[in-house]
Short mmCIF file of C-alpha atoms and ligand atoms in Angstrom, two decimals:
data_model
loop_
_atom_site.label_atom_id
_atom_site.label_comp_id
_atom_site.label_asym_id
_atom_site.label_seq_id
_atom_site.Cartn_x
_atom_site.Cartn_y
_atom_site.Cartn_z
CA UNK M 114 19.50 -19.60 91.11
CA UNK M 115 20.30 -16.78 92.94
CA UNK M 116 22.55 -14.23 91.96
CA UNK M 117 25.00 -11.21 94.49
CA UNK M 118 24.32 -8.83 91.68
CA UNK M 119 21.12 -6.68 92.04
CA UNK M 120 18.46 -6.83 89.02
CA UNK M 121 15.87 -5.56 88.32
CA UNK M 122 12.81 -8.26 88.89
CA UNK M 123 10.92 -6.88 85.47
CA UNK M 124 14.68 -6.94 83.89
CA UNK M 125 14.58 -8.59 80.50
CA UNK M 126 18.09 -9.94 81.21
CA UNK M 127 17.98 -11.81 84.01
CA UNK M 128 20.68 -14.51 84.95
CA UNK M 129 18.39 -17.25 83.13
CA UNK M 130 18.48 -15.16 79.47
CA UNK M 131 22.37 -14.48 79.18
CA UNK M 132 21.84 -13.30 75.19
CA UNK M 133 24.87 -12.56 72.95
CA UNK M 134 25.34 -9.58 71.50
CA UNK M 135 28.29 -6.95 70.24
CA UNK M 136 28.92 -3.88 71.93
CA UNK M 137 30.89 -0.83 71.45
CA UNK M 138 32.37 0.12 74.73
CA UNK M 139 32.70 3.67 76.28
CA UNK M 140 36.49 3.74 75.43
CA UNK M 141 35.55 2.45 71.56
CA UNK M 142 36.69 -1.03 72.04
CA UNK M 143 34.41 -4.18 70.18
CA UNK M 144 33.92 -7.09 72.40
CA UNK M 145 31.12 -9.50 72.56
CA UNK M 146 28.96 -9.43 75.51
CA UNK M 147 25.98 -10.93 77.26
CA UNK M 148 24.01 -8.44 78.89
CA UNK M 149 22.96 -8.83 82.79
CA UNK M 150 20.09 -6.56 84.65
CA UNK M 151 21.81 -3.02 83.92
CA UNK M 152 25.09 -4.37 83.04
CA UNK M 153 26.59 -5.43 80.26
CA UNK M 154 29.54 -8.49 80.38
CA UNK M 155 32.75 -7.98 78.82
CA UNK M 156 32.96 -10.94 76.92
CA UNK M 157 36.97 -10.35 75.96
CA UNK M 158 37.86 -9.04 79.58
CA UNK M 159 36.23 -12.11 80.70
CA UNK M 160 38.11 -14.78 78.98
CA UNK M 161 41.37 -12.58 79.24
CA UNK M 162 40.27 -13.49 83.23
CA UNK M 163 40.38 -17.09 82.92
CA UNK M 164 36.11 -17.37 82.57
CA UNK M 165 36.07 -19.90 80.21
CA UNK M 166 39.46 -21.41 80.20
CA UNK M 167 42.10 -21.54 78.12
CA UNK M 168 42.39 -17.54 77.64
CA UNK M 169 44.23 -16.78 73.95
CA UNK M 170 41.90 -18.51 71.60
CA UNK M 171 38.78 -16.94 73.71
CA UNK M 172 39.72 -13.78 73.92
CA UNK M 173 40.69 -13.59 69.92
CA UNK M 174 36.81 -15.19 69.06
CA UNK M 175 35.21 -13.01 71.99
CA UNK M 176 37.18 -9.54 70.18
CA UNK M 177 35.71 -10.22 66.83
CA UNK M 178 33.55 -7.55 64.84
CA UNK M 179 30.71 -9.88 64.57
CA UNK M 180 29.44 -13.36 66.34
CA UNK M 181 29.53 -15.51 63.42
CA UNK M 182 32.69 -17.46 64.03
CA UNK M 183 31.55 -17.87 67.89
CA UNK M 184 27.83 -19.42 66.67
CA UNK M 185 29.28 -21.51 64.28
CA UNK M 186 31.47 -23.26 67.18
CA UNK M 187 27.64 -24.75 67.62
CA UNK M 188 24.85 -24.99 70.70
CA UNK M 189 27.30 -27.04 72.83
CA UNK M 190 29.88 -24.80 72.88
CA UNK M 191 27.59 -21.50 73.36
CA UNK M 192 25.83 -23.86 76.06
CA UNK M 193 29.13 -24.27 78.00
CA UNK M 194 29.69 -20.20 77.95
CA UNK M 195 26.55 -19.56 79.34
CA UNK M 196 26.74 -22.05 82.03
CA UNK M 197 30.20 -20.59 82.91
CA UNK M 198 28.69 -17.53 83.19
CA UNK M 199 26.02 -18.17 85.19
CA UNK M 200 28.06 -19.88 87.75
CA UNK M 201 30.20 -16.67 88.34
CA UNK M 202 26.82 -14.53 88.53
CA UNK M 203 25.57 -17.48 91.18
CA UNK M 204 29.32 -17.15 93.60
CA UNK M 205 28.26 -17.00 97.15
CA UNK M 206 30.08 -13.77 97.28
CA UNK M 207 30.71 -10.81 94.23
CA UNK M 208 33.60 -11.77 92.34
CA UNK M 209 37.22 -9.78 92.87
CA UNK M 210 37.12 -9.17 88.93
CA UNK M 211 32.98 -8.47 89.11
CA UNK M 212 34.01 -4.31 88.82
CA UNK M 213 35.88 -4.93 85.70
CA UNK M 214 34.31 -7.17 84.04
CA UNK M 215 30.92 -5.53 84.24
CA UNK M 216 30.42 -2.61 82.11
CA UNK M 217 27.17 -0.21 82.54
CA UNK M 218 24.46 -1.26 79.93
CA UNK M 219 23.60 2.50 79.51
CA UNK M 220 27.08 3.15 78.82
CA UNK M 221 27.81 0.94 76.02
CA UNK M 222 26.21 0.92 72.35
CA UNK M 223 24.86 -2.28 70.88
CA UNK M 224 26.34 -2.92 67.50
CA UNK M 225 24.95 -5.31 64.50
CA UNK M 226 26.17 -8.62 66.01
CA UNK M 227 25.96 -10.45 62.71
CA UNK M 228 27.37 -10.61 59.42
CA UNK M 229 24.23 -11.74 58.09
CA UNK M 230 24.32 -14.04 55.12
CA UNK M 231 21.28 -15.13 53.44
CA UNK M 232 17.53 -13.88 54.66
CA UNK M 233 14.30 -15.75 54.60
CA UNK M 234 11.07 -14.73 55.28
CA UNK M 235 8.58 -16.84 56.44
CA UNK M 236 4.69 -15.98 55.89
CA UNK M 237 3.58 -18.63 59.25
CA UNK M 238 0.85 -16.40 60.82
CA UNK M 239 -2.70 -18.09 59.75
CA UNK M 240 -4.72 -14.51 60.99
CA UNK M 241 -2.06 -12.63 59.20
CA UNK M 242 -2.24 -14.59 55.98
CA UNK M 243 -5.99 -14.41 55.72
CA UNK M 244 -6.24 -10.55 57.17
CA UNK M 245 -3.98 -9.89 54.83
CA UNK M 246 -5.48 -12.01 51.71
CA UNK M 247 -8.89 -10.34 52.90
CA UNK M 248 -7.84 -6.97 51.68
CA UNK M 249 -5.79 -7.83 48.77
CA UNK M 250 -8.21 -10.77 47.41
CA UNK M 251 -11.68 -10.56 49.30
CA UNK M 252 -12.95 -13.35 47.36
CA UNK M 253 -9.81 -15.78 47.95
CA UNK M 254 -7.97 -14.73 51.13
CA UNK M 255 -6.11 -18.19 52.21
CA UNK M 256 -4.59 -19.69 48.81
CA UNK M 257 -4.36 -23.28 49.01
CA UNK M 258 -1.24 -23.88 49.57
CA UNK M 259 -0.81 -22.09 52.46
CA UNK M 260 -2.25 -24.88 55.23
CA UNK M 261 0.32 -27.39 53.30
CA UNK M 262 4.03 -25.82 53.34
CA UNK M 263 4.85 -22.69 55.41
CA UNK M 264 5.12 -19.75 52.85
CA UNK M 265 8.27 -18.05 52.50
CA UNK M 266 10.57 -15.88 50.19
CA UNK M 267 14.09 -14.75 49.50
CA UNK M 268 14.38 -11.39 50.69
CA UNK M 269 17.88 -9.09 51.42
CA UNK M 270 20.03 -8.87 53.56
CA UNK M 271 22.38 -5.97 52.59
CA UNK M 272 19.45 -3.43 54.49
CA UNK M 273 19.20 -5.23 57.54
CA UNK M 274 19.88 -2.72 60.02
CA UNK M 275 20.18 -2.37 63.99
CA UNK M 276 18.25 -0.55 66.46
CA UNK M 277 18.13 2.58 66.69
CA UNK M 278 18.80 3.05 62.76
CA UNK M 279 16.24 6.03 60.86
CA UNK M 280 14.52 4.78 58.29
CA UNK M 281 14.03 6.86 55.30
CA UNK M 282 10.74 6.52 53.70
CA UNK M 283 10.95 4.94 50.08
CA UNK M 284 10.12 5.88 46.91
CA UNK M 285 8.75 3.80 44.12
CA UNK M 286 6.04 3.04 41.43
CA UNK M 287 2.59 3.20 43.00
CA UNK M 288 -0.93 3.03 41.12
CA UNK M 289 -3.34 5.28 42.50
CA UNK M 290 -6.67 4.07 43.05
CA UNK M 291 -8.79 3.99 39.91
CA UNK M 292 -5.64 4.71 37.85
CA UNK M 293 -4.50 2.48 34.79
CA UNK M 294 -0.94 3.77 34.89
CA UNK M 295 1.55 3.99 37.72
CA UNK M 296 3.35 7.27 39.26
CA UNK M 297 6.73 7.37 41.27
CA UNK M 298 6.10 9.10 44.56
CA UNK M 299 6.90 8.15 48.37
CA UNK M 300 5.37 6.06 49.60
CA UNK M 301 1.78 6.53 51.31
CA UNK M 302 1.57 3.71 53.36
CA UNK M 303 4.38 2.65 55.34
CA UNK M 304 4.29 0.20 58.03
CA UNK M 305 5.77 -1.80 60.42
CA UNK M 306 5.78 -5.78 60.15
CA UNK M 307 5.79 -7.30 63.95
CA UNK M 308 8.21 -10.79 63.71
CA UNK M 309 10.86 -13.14 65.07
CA UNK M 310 13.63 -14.30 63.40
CA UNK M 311 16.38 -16.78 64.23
CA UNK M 312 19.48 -17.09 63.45
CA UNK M 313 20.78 -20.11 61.56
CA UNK M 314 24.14 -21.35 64.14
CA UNK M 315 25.20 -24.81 62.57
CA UNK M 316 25.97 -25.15 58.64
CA UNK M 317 24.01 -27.42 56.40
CA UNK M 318 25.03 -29.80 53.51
CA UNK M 319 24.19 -28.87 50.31
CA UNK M 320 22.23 -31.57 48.70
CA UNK M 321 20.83 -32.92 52.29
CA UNK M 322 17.45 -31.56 53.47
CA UNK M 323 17.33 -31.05 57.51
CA UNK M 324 15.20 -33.57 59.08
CA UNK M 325 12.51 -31.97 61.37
CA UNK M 326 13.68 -33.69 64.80
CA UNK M 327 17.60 -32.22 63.49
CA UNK M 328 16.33 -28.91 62.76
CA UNK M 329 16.78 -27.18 65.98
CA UNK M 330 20.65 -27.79 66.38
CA UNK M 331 20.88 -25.74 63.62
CA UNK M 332 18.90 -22.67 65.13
CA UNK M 333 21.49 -20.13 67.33
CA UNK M 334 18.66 -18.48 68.82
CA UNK M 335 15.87 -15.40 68.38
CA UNK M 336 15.88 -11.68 67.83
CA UNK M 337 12.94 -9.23 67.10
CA UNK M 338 12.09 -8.63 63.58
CA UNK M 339 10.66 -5.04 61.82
CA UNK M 340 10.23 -5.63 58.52
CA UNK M 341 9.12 -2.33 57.57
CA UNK M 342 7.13 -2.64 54.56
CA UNK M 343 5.61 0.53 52.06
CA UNK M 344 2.14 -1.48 50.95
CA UNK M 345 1.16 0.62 47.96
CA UNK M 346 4.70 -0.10 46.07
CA UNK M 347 4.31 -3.53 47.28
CA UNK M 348 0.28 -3.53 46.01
CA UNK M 349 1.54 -2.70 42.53
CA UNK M 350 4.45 -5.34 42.21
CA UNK M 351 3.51 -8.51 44.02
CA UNK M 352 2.06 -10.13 41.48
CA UNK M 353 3.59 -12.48 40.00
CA UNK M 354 6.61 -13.25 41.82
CA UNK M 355 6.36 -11.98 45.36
CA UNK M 356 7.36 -8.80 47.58
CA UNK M 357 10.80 -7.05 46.06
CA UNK M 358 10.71 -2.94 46.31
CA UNK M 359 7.86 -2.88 48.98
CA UNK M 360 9.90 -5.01 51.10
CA UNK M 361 14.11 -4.91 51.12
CA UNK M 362 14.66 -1.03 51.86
CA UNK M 363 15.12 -1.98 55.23
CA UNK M 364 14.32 -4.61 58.13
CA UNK M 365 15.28 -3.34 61.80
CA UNK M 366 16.69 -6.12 64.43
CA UNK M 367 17.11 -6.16 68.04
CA UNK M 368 20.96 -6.55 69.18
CA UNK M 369 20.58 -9.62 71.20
CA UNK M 370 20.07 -13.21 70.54
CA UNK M 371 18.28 -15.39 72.78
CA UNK M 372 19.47 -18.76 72.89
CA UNK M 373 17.20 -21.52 71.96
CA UNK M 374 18.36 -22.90 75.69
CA UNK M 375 17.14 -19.63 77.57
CA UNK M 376 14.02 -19.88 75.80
CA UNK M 377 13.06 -24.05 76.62
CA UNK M 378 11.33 -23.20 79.62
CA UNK M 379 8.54 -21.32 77.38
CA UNK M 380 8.30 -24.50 74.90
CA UNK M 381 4.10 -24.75 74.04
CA UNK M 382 2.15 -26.93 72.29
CA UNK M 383 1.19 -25.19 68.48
CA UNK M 384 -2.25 -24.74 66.84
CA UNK M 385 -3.90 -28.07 65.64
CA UNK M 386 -2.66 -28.41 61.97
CA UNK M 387 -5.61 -29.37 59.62
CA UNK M 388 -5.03 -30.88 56.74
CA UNK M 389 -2.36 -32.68 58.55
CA UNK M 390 1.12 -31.65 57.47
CA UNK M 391 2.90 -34.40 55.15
CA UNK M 392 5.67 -36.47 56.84
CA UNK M 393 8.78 -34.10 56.22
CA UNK M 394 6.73 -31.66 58.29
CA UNK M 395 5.30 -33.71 60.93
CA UNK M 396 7.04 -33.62 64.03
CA UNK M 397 6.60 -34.80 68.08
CA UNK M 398 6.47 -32.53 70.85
CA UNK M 399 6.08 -29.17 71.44
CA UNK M 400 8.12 -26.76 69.13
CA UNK M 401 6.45 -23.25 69.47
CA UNK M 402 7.20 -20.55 71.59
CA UNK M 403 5.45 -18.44 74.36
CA UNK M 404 6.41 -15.38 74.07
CA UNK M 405 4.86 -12.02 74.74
CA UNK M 406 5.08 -9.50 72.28
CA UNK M 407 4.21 -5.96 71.69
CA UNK M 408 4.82 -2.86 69.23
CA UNK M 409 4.14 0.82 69.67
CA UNK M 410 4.02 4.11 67.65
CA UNK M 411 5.73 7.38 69.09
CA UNK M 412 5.16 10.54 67.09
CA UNK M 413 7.38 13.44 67.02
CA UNK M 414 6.41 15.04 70.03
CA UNK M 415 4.30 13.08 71.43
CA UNK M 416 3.91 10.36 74.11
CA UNK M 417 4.18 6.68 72.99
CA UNK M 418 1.45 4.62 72.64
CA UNK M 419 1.02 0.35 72.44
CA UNK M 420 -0.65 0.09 69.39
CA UNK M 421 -0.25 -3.65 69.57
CA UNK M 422 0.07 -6.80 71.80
CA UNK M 423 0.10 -10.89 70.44
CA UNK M 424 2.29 -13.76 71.13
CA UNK M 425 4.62 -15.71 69.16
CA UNK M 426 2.56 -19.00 70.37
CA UNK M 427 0.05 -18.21 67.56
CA UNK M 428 1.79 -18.80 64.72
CA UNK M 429 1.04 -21.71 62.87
CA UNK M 430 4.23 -22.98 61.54
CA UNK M 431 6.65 -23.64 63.57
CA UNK M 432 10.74 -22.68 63.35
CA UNK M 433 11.51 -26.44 62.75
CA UNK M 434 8.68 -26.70 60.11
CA UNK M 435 9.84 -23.65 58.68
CA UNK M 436 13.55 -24.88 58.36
CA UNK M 437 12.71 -28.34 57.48
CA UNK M 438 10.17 -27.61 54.84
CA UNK M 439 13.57 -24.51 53.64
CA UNK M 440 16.18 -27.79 52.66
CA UNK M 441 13.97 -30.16 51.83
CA UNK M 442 14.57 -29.71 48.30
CA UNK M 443 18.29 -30.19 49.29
CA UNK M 444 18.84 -25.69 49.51
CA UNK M 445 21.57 -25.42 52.38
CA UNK M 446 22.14 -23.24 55.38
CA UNK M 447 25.02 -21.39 56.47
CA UNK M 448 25.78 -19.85 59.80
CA UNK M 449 24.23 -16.21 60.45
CA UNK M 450 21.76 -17.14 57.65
CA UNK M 451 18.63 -14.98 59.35
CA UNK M 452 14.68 -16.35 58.85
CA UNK M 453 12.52 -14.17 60.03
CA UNK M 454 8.28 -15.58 60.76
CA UNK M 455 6.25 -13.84 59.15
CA UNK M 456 3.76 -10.86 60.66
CA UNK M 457 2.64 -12.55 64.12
CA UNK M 458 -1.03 -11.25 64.19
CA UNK M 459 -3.20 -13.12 66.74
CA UNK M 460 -7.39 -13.72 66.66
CA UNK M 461 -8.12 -10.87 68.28
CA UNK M 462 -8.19 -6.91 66.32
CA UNK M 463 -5.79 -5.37 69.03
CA UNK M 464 -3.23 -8.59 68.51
CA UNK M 465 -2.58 -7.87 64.57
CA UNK M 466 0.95 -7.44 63.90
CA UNK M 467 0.95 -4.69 60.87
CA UNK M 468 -0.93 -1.50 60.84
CA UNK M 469 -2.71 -2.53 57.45
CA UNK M 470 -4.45 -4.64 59.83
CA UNK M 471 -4.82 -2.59 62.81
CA UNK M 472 -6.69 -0.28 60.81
CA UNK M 473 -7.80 -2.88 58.36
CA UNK M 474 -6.59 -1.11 55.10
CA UNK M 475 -6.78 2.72 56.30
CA UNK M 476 -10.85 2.01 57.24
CA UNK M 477 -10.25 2.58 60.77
CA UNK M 478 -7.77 4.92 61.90
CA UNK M 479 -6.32 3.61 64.93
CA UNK M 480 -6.13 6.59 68.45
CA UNK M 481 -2.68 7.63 69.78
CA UNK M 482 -2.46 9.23 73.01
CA UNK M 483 -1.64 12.48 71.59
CA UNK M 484 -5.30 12.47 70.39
CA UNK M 485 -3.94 11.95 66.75
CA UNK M 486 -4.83 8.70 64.43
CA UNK M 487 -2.68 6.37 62.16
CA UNK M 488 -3.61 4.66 59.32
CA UNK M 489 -0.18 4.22 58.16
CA UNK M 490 3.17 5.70 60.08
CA UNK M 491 4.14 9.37 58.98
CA UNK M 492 7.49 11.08 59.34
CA UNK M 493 8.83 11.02 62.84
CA UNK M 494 7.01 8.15 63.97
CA UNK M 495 9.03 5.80 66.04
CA UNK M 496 8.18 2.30 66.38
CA UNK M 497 9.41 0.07 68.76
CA UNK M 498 8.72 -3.31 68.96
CA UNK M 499 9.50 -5.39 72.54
CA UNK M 500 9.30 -9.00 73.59
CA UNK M 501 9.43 -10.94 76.74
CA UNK M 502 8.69 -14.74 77.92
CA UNK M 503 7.76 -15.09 81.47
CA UNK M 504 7.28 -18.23 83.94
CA UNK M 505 6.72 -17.59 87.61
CA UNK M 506 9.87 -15.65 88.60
CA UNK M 507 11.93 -16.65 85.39
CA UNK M 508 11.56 -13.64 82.97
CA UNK M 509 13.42 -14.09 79.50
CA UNK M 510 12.85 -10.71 77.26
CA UNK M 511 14.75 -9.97 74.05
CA UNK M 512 15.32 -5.89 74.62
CA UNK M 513 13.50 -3.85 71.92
CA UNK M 514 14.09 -3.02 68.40
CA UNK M 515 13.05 0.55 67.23
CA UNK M 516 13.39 2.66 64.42
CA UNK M 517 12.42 6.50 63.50
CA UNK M 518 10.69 7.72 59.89
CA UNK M 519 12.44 10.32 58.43
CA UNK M 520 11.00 12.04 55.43
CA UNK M 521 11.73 10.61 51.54
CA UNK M 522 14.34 11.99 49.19
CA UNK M 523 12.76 14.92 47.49
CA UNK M 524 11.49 13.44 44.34
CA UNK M 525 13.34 13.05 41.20
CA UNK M 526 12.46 13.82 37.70
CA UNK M 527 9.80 16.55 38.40
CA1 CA Q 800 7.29 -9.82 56.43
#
């Protein structure tokens, strides 16, 4: 495929990604658009052209605040947009309507393209899980359950923000070390989760579990996942029933989905699953991703620095596991329900996904290039996490996803 309009050859957004997104426009109008190299189309002003047909009842699902209503029309019908589109960016000459209907990617502002409805989160990296379980319960790091069902829990979706949103660092109860009762402070150790999530496009039955082979129909596509966590509020609370406080101040997402189509040409084969998974969870072919992924840390004033880099190809469970083994007791899906992976750490120290990894539980402060060290993020860090798949000359990258500290509340009841 070949394309009159110029990008960039390291462009995440090249004619074989198309993502969706929502975008404010320079003049303050919402439309849905796909972003293209530098550009950004106008999905409205497109179907007002005659893009994708039948103009009216495009243009009034194309000018809606959010892209539920558009995902829920299911993969076939986001399929046939894409192709449309990519036959107009593949014209042997530029298009009459090309000036219009391409608006500057610098000039307009990603918005939150969902209304999200219920959020997941997953637990499906094996060298997270034990890194993890290493520091919190040296004796018992992988509980047994984990190689038999992927790990997940209900988390919130009310602080699911976009790029670019501040995050203000938490309060809550913390227990100091050696202390028998707790204090309510900021917290000390904030950090960044690195993850994927995907977006749930076709509805679900209540009552009627998702059979594996089914279960990616139902997934819209992927976005980058921060799950910013605070691990000394979460250190105190886990136990019994999960993360809560530690956890749902605030997630940051990337404004683009990548289709599940876009992203075929990166299909892998998954880690070898020992014990074997039980039937609901066994499935043929290859259902993981290859994906590139990396975060780094940006103080204040300084210069950024890649504090991480992993791929999505390690995770152990895959999205159709993850979704299977989700309605298998009959729970149901709804469109722009989000389910994020997990932490993707990979074997090796400079591939873990989390900082209380990187620096294995503040033990080893990890170098920035301003000649400072992090054990967990402090005020005015930004973090920015970025993916990208690549094959030969196909490149298929999801953007980035970043989000500043700013400093807590000053603290009550002093
Ligand atoms: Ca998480």
């Amino acid at each position: 495929m070949t394309t009159w309009l110029p990008i960039p050859a390291d462009s995440d957004f090249s004619i074989h990604n198309l993502p969706f997104g929502i975008i404010e426009t320079s003049n303050g109008r919402i439309t849905a658009g796909v972003p293209v190299g530098d550009y950004v189309i106008d999905l409205v002003l497109a179907a007002d052209a005659g893009l994708f047909g039948a103009r009216r009842p495009h243009v009034r699902l194309f000018e809606q605040p959010t892209l539920n209503s558009f995902i829920a029309l299911g993969n076939d019908f986001a399929r046939r947009i894409r192709r449309r589109l990519q036959l107009w960016l593949t014209n042997d000459k530029r298009p009459d309507d090309a000036e219009y209907l391409l608006l500057e990617r610098a000039q307009v502002r990603p918005l939150m393209p969902l209304r999200i409805g219920d959020y997941t989160d997953f637990y499906s990296s094996i060298e997270h899980a034990t890194n993890v379980g290493k520091m919190f319960r040296p004796d018992n790091p992988l509980l047994p359950n984990w190689r038999w069902l992927p790990v997940g829990y209900h988390g919130r979706s009310s602080s699911i923000v976009i790029d670019g949103t501040p995050i203000r660092r938490p309060h809550g109860q913390i227990l100091p070390k050696g202390a028998d009762t707790p204090i309510f402070s900021a917290t000390q150790q904030l950090d960044f989760e690195l993850e994927m999530a995907f977006v749930i496009g076709k509805e679900s039955r209540l009552g009627q579990p998702i059979p594996i082979e089914q279960a990616e129909e139902h997934i819209f596509g992927l976005l980058l996942f921060n799950d910013w966590s605070a691990r000394d509020i979460q250190r105190w609370e886990y136990v019994p029933l999960g993360p809560f406080l530690g956890k749902n101040f605030a997630s940051s997402i990337s404004p683009w989905i990548v289709t599940l189509d876009a992203l075929k040409p990166f299909r892998t084969r998954g880690p070898v699953q020992k014990p074997k998974p039980l039937d609901y969870l066994r499935i043929r072919g290859w259902h993981h991703y290859d994906i590139n992924l990396e975060v780094s840390i940006r103080p204040q004033n300084g210069p950024e620095t890649v504090v991480c880099r992993t791929n999505t190809r390690y995770l152990y469970w895959s999205m159709a596991q993850q979704l299977a083994h989700h309605t298998v007791n009959g729970c149901n899906v709804r469109p722009g329900d989000l389910m994020a992976s997990g932490t993707i750490s990979g074997p090796q120290p400079d591939s873990f996904g989390s900082l209380l990894e990187l620096a294995w539980g503040g033990q080893k402060p990890i170098p920035l290039a301003d000649g400072s060290t992090r054990t967990f993020l402090l005020d005015g860090d930004t973090v920015t996490l970025r993916a990208y798949a690549q094959k030969g000359n196909i490149r298929v990258g999801f953007g980035q996803v970043s989000g500043t500290v700013l400093p807590g509340w000053v603290e009550r009841g002093k």
